[in-house]
Coordinates of C-alpha atoms in Angstrom, one line a residue:
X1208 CA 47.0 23.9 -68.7
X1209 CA 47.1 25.9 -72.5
X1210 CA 47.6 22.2 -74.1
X1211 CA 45.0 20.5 -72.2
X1212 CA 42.5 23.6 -73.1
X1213 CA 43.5 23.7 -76.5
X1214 CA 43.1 19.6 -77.8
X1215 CA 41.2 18.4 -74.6
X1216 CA 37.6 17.2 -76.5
X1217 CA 35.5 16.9 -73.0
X1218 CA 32.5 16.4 -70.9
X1219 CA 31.7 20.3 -70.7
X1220 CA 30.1 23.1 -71.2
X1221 CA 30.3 27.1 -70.3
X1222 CA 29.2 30.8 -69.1
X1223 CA 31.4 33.1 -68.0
X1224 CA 29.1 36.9 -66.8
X1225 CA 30.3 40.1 -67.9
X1226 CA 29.5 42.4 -65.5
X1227 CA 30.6 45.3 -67.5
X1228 CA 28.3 44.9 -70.7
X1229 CA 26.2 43.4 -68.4
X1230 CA 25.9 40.4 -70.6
X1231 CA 26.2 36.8 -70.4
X1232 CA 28.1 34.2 -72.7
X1233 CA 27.8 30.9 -72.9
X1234 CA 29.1 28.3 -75.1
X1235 CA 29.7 24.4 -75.8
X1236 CA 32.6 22.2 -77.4
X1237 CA 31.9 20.8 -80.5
X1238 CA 32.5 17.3 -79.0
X1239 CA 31.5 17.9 -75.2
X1240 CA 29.7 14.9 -74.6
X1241 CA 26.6 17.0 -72.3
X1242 CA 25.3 19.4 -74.2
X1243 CA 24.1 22.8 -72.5
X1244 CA 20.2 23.2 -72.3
X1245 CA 18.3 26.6 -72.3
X1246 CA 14.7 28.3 -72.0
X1247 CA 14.9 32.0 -73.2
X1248 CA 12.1 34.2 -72.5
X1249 CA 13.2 37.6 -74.1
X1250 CA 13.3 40.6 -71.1
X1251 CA 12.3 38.2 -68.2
X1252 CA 15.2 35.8 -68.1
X1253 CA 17.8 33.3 -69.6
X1254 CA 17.9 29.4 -67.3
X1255 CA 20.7 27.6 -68.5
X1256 CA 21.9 23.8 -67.6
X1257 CA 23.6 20.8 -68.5
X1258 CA 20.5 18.6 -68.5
X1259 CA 16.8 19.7 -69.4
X1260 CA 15.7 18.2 -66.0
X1261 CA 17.5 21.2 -64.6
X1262 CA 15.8 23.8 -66.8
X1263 CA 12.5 22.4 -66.0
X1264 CA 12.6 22.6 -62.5
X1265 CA 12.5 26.7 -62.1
X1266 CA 8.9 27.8 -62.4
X1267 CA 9.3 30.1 -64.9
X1268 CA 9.9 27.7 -67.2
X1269 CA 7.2 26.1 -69.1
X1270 CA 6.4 22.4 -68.8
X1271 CA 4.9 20.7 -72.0
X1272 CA 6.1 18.1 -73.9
X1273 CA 7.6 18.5 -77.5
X1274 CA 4.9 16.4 -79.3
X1275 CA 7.5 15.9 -82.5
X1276 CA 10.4 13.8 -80.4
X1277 CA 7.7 11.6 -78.7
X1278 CA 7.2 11.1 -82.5
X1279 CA 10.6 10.2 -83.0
X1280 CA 10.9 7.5 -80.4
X1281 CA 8.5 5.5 -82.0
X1282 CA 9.4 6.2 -85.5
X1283 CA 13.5 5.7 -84.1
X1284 CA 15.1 6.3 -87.7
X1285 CA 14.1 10.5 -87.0
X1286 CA 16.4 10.5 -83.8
X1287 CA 19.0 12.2 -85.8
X1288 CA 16.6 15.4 -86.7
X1289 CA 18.7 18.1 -85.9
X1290 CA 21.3 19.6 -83.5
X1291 CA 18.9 21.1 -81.4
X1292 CA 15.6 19.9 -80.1
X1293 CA 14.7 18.5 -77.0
X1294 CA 11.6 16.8 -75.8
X1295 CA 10.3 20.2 -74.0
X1296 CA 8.9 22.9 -75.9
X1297 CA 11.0 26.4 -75.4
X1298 CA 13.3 23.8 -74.2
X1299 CA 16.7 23.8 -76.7
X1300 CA 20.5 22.6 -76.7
X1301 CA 23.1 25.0 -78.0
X1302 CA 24.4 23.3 -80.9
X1303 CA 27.9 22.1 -80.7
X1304 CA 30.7 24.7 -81.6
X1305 CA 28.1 27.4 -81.0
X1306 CA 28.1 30.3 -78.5
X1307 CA 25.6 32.3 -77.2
X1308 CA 25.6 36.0 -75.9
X1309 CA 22.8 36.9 -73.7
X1310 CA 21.9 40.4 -73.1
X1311 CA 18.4 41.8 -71.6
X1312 CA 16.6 41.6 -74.7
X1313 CA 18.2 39.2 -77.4
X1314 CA 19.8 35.8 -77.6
X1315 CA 22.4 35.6 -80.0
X1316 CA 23.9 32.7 -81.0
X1317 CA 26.7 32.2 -83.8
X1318 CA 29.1 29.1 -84.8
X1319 CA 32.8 29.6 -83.6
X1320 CA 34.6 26.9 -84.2
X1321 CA 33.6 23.2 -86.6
X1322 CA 35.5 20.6 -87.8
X1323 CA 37.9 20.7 -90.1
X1324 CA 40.8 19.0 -91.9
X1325 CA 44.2 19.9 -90.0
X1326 CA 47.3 20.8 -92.1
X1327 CA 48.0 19.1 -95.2
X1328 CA 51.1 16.7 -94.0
X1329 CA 51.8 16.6 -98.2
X1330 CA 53.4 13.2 -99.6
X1331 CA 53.9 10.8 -97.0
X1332 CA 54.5 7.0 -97.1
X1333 CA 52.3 4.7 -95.5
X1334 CA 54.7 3.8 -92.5
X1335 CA 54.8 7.8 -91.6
X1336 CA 51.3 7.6 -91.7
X1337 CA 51.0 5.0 -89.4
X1338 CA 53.8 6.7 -86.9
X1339 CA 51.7 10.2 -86.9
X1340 CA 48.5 8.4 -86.3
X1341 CA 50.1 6.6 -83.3
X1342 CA 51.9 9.4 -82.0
X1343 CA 48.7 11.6 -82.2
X1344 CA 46.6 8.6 -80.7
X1345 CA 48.2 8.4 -78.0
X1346 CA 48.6 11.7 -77.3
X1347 CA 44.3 11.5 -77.1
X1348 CA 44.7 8.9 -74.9
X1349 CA 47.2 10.3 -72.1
X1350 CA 45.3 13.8 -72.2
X1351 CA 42.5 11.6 -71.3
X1352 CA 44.4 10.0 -68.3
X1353 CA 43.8 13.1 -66.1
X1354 CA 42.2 12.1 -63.0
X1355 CA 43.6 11.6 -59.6
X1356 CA 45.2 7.8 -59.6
X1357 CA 42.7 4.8 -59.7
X1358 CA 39.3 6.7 -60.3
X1359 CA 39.8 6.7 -64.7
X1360 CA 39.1 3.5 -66.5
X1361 CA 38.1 2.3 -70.1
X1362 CA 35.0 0.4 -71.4
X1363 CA 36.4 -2.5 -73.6
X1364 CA 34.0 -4.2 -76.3
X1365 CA 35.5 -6.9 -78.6
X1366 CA 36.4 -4.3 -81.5
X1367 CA 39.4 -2.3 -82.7
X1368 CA 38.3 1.2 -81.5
X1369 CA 38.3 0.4 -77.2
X1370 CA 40.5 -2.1 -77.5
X1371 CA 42.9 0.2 -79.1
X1372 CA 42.0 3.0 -76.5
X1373 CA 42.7 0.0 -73.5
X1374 CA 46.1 -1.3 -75.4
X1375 CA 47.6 2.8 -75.3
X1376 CA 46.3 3.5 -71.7
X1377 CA 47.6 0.5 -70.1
X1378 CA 50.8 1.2 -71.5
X1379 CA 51.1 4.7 -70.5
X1380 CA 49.7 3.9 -66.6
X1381 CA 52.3 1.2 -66.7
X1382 CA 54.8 3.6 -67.8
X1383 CA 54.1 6.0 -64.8
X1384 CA 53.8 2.9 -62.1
X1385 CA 50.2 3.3 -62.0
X1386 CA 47.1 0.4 -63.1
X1387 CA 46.3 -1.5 -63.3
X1388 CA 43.6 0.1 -65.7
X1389 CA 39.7 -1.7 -64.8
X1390 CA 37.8 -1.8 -67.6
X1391 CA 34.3 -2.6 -68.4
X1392 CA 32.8 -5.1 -70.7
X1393 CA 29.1 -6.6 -71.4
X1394 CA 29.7 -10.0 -72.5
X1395 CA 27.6 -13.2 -73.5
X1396 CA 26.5 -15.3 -70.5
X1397 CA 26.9 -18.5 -72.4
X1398 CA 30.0 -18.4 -74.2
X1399 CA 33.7 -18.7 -73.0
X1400 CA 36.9 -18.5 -74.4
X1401 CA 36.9 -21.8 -76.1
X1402 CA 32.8 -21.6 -77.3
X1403 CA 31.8 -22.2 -80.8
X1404 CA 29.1 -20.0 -81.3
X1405 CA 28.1 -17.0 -82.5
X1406 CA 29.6 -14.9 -79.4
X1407 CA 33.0 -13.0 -81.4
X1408 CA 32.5 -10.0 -79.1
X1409 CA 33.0 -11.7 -75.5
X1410 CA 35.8 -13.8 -76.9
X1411 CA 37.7 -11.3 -78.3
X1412 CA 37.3 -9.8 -74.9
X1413 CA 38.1 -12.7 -73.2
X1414 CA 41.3 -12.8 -75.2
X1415 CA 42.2 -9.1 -74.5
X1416 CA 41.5 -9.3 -70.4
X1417 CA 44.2 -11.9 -70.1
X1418 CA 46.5 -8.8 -69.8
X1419 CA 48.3 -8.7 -66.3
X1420 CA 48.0 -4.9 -66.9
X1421 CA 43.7 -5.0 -67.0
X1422 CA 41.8 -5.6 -64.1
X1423 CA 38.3 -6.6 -66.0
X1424 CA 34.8 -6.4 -65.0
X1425 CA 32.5 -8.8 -67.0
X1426 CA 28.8 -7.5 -67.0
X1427 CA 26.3 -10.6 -68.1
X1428 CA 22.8 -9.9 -68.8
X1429 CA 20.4 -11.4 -66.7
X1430 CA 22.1 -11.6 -63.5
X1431 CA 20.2 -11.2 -60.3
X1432 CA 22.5 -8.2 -59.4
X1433 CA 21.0 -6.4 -62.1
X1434 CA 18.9 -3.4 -60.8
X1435 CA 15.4 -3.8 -62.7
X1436 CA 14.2 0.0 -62.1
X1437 CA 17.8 1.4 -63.1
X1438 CA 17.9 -0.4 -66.4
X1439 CA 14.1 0.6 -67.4
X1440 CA 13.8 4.2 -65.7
X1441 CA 15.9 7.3 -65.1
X1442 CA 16.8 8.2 -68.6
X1443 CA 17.0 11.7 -69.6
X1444 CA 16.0 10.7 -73.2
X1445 CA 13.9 7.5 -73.8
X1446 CA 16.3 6.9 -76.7
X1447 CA 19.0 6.2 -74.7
X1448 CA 17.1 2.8 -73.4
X1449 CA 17.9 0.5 -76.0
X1450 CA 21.8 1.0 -74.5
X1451 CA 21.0 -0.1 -70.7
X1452 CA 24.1 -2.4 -70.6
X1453 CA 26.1 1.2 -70.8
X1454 CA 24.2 2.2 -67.5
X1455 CA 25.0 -1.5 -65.9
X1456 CA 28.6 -0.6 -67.0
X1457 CA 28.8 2.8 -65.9
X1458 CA 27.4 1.9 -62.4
X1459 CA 29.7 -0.8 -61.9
X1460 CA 33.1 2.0 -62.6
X1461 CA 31.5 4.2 -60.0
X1462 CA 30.7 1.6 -57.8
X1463 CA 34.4 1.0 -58.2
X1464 CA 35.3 4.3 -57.4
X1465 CA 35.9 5.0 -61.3
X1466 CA 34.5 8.4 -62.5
X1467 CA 35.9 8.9 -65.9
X1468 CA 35.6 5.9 -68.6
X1469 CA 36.9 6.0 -71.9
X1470 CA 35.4 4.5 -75.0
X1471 CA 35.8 4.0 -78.5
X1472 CA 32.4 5.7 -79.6
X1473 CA 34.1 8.2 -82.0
X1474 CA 36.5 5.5 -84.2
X1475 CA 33.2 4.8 -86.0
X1476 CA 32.9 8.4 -87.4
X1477 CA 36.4 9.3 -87.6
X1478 CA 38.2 6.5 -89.1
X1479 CA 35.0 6.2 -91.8
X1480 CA 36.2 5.1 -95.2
X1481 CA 32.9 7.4 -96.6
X1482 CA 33.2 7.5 -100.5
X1483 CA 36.6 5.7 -100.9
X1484 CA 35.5 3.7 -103.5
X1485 CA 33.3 5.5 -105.6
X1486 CA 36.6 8.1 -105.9
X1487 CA 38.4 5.0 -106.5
X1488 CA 36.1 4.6 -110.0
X1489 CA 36.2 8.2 -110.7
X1490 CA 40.0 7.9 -110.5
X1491 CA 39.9 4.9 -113.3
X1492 CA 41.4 2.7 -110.5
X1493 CA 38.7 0.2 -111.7
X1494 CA 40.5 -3.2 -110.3
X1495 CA 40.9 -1.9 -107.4
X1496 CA 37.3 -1.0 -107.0
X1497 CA 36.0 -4.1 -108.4
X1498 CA 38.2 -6.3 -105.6
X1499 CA 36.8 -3.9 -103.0
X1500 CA 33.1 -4.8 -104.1
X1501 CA 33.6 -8.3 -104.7
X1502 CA 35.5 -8.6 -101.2
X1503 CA 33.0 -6.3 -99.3
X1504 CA 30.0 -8.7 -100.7
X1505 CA 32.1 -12.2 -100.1
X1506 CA 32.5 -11.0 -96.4
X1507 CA 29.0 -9.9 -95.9
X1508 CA 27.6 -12.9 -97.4
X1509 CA 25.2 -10.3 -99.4
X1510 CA 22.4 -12.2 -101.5
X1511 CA 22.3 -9.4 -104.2
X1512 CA 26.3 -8.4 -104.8
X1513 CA 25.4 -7.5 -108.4
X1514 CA 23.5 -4.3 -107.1
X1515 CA 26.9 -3.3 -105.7
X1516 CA 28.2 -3.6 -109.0
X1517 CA 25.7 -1.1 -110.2
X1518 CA 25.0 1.1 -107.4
X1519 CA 28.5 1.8 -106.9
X1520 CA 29.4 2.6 -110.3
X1521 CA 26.1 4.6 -111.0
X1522 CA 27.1 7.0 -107.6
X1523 CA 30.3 7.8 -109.1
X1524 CA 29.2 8.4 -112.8
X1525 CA 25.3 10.0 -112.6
X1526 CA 25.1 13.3 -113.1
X1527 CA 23.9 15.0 -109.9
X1528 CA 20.5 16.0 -110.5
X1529 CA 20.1 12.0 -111.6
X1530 CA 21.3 11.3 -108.8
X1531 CA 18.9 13.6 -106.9
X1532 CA 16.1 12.0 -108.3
X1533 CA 17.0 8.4 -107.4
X1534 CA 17.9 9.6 -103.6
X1535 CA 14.6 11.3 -103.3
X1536 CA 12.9 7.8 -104.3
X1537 CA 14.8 5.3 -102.0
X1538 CA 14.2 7.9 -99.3
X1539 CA 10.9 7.9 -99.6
X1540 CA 10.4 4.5 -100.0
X1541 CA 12.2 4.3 -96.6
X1542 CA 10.0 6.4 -95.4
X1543 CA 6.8 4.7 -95.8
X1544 CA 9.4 1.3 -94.4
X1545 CA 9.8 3.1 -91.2
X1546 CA 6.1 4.4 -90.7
X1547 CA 5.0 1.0 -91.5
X1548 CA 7.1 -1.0 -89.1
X1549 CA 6.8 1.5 -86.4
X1550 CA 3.2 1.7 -83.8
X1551 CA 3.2 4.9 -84.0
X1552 CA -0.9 5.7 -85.3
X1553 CA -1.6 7.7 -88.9
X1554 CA -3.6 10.3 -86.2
X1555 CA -0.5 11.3 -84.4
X1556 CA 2.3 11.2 -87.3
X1557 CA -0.2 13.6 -89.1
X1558 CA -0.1 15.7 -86.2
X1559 CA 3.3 15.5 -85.5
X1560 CA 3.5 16.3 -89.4
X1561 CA 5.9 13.3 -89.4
X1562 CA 6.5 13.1 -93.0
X1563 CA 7.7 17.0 -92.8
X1564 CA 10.2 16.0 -90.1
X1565 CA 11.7 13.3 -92.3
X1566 CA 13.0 15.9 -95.0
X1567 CA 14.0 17.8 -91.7
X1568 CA 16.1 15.0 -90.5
X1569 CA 17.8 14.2 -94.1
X1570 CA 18.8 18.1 -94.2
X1571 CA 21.2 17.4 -91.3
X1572 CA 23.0 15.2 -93.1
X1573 CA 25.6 15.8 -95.9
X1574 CA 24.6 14.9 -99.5
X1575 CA 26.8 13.7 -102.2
X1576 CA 30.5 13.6 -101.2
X1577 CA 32.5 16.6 -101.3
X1578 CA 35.2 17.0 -104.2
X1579 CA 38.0 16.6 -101.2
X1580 CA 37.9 13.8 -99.2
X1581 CA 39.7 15.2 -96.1
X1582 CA 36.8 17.9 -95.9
X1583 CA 34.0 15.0 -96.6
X1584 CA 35.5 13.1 -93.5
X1585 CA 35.0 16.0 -91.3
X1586 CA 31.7 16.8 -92.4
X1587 CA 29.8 13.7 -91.3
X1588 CA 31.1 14.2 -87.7
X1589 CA 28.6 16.8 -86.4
X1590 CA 25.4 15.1 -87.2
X1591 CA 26.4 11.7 -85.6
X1592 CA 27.3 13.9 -81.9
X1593 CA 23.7 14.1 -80.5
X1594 CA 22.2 11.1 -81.2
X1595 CA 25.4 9.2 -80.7
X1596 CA 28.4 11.1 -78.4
X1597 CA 25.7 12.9 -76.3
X1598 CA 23.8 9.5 -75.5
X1599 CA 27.1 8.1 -74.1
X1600 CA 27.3 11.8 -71.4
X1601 CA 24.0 11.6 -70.8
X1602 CA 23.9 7.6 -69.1
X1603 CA 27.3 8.3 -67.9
X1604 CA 26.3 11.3 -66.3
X1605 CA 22.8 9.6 -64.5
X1606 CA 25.2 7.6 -62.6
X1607 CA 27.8 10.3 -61.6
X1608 CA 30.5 9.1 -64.6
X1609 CA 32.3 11.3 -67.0
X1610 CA 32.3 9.7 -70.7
X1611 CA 35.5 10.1 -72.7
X1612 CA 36.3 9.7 -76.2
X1613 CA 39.8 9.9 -77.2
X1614 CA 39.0 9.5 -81.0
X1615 CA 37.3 12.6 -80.7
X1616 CA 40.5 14.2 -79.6
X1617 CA 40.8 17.6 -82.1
X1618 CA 44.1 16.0 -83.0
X1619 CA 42.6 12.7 -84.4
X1620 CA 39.8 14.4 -86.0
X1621 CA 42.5 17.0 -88.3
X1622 CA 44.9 13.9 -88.5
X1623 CA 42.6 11.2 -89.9
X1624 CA 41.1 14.0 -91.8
X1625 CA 43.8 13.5 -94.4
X1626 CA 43.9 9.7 -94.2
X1627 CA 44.1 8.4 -98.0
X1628 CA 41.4 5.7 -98.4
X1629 CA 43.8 2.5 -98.8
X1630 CA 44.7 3.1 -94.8
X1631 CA 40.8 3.3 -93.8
X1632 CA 39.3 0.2 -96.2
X1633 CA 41.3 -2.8 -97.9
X1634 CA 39.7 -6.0 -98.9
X1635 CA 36.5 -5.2 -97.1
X1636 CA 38.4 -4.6 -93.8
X1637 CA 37.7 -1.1 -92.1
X1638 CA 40.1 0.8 -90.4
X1639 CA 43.2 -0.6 -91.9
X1640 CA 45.8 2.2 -90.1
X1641 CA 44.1 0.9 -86.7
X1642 CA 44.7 -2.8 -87.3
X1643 CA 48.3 -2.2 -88.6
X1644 CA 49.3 -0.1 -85.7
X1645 CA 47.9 -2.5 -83.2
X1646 CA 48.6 -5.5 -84.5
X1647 CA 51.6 -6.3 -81.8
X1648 CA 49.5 -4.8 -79.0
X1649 CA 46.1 -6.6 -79.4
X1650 CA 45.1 -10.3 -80.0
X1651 CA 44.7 -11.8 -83.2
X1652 CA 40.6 -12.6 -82.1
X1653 CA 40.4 -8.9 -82.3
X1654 CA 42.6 -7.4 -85.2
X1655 CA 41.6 -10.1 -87.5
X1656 CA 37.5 -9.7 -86.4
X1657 CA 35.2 -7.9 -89.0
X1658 CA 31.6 -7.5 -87.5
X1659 CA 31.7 -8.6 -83.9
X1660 CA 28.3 -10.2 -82.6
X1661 CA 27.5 -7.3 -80.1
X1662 CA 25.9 -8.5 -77.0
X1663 CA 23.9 -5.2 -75.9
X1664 CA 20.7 -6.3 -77.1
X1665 CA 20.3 -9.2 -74.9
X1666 CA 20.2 -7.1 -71.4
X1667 CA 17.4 -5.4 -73.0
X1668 CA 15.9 -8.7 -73.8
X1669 CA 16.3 -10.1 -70.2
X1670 CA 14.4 -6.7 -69.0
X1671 CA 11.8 -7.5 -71.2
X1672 CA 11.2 -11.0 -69.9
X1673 CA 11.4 -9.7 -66.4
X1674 CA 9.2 -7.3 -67.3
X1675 CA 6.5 -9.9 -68.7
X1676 CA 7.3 -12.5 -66.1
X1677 CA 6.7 -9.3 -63.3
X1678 CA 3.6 -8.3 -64.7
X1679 CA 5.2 -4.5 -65.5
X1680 CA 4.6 -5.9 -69.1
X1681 CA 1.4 -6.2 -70.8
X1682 CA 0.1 -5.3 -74.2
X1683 CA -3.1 -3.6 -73.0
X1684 CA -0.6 -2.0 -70.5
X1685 CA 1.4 -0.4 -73.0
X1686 CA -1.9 0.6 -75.3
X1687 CA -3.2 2.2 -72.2
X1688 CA -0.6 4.2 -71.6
X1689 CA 0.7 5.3 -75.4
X1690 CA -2.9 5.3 -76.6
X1691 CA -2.6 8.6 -77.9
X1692 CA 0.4 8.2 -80.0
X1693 CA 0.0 4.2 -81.3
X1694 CA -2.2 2.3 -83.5
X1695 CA -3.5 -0.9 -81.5
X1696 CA -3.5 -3.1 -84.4
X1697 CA 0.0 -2.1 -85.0
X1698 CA 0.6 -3.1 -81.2
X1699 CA -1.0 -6.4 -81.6
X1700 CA 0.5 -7.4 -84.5
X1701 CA 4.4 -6.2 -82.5
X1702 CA 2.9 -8.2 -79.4
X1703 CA 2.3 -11.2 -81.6
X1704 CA 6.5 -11.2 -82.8
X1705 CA 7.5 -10.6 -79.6
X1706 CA 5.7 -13.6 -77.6
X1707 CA 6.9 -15.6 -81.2
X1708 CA 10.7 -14.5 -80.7
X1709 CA 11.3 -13.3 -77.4
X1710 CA 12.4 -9.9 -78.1
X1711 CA 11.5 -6.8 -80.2
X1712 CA 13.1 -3.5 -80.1
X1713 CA 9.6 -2.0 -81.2
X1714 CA 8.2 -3.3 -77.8
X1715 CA 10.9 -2.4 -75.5
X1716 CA 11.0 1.3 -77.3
X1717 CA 7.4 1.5 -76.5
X1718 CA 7.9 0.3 -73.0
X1719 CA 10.6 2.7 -72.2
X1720 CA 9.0 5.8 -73.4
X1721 CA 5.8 4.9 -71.5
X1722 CA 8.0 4.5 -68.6
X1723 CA 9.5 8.1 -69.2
X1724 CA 6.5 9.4 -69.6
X1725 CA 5.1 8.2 -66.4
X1726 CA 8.3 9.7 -64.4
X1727 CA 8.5 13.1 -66.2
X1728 CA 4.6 14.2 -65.9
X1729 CA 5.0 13.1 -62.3

């Protein structure tokens, strides 16, 4: 219907042929989670798809591989370079929010709609606040809810965004005499509700599945179960391997018979306090900022909480061109960090022109903080959608599931927009508005839980082990099949840490992208 077309952020894109102008147009949300792929060749034709894999199967289309994204797996930090490679060359994606008008000899493509602040709501006291944000919430929710009885579910991690997303949709299925609503959670395999260790995440969900209206499925790594070739191969991007406990999850919903699954991916991004407190200095709210520094390093346990004391400061007072200076430094000081810890060989990042692709990537990104906070907010969103909103489509999608992000509603995004800061941070504590309108409807293990102990990394750890223990998993492996893109002392020296501490995202990185490579030069 008109509403659900208007606010509906989803798991789409379009072309519509005019037969008239003889002309094709195609176009993209600005949130849909799969993006739409294309191969142009001016006068001979226009292939269009939801997944390169598609593109690349017509003949006309040329197969080689885009030499600068193989760069950026092993270099990871440059996965965020722009809106619109791919790993194919002539091989792009149409930006989110863009369109695309086809004719017989040009491809035109123009921005139509990008984020933005909604309405100023004016004055407003913090309890209206938090009744619009719950009103507009849950509105993201239930517009979510569309699909035929039983088959729409909710992944549910130990934090505030899905558990906020699972406390409004169980509510609303109850309302209507449906659920209960499954969700899907990867938890630790050696903790339990009562366990004393460093396992927040699965407690907190523990805590939250005792809910008569959840019918939980509990994913633990290194069950037999646990397909071996679906966690390691299949992946459209080799980027998307370091999140194989989403696959596990998505396969158990459709497994179920659950083909949409809602998660919290977008709270991240849209409940972001950003620059809060460097305003708050600017403003001459000094205390305030102070308590917020000294609270943010007592929580954090950070060594140097003096540099906070300076760098915060220093942001909010240094002229810009000062500033300018200083950013260009750290960056490339991070730089030379990220070359050096990755195995990726001095040969190949020079002919990748790596360094070049760094002051690509930071382009993508907003700079210094806009003079109003509501557009700031906005502006952060569209460079976090393909390497972050796009991954969750694309694993979804390899196992027949539809991703969905309520906090990615257009609703939430011009709501929040206008947020004052107080409602997004207090006393080191993110997402204030969430925690204070879910307080009643959650459990204390997860309103009252800063940085939960995510559990993710150790499915990839029990591949890895497999892997080794299998034989899949060598060193001399992994050189032989990368050799033109790593540096084997680099490997050695990665091999060395990983025997020493039984897991290294450097080695499972490499492990997946030679396993990606393998499949897609078959």
């Amino acid at each position: 219907d008109e509403d659900c077309l208007d606010h509906l952020i989803g798991d789409f894109a379009f072309a519509i042929w005019d037969p008239r102008n003889q002309r094709l147009f195609c176009g993209r949300d600005h949130f849909g989670m799969r993006p739409l792929y294309y191969h142009h060749a001016p006068g001979k034709g226009f292939v269009f798809a939801s997944s390169a894999r598609a593109v690349l199967v017509l003949q006309q289309v040329p197969y080689r591989l885009n030499q600068g994204r193989i760069a950026d797996v092993l270099v990871p930090q440059l996965q965020w370079i722009d809106l619109t490679s791919t790993f194919f060359e002539g091989v792009y994606r149409l930006p989110p929010g863009h369109k695309a008008i086809v004719t017989p000899g040009a491809l035109d493509i123009t921005e139509y709609w990008n984020p933005s602040p909604g309405p100023d709501p004016g004055p407003m006291s913090d309890d209206d606040y938090r009744e619009g944000f719950l009103d507009v919430f849950t509105q993201a929710v239930d517009a979510r809810l569309r699909s035929p009885t039983g088959s729409v579910g909710s992944m549910l991690s130990g934090g505030m965004d899905s558990g906020s997303v699972v406390a409004v949709a169980k509510d609303l299925l109850e309302d209507r005499g449906e659920g209960p609503l499954p969700t899907f959670s990867a938890v630790s395999g050696d903790c339990d509700a009562t366990a004393e260790n460093d396992c927040q995440e699965s407690k907190a969900i523990y805590a939250t599945t005792k809910s008569s209206l959840i019918r939980p499925s509990l994913i633990v790594p290194g069950t037999a179960e646990q397909d071996q070739e679906l966690m390691l191969s299949g992946y459209d991007e080799p980027f998307d391997g370091r999140f194989m406990f989403l696959k596990l999850l998505y396969r158990e919903a459709a497994e179920q018979g659950v083909y949409a699954v809602l998660d919290g991916g977008g709270g991240d991004v849209v409940l972001n306090e950003g620059s809060y407190i460097v305003r708050l200095i600017r403003q001459g709210r000094l205390n305030t900022a102070l308590n917020e520094i000294l609270a943010e390093n007592r929580l954090f346990k950070q060594r140097a909480w003096s540099s906070s004391l300076v760098r915060y400061p220093a942001h909010a007072i240094l002229p810009g061109f000062i500033k300018g200076m200083l950013r260009d430094r750290r960056d490339r000081k991070r730089d030379e960090a990220a070359l050096g810890s990755s195995l990726i060989s001095d040969e190949f990042a020079a002919a990748a022109s790596v360094a070049s692709r760094f002051e690509r990537m930071r382009m993508t990104f907003p700079g210094s903080p806009e003079p109003d906070y509501a557009n700031e907010t906005v502006r952060i969103i569209q460079p976090s959608i393909t390497a972050g909103r796009e991954r969750y489509g694309r694993i979804a999608a390899s196992v027949g599931v539809e991703a969905r992000d309520p906090f990615l509603d257009r609703r939430m995004v011009e709501y929040c927009a206008h947020l004052p800061g107080h409602l997004r941070l207090q006393n080191a504590r993110y997402k204030i508005i969430l925690r204070q309108v879910m307080a009643s409807r959650l459990p204390t293990e997860v309103v009252e839980g800063h940085r939960k102990h995510h559990v993710g990394w150790r499915f990839n750890q029990e591949m890895l082990k497999r892997s080794v223990s299998e034989g899949r998993l060598r060193a001399y492996g992994l050189l032989n099949d990368l050799v033109d893109y790593i540096d084997p002392a680099k490997l050695s020296e990665a091999w060395q840490a990983f025997e020493d501490d039984g897991y290294s995202d450097i080695i499972g990185d490499a492990l997946v992208l030679s396993q990606w490579l393998q499949e897609w030069q078959q």
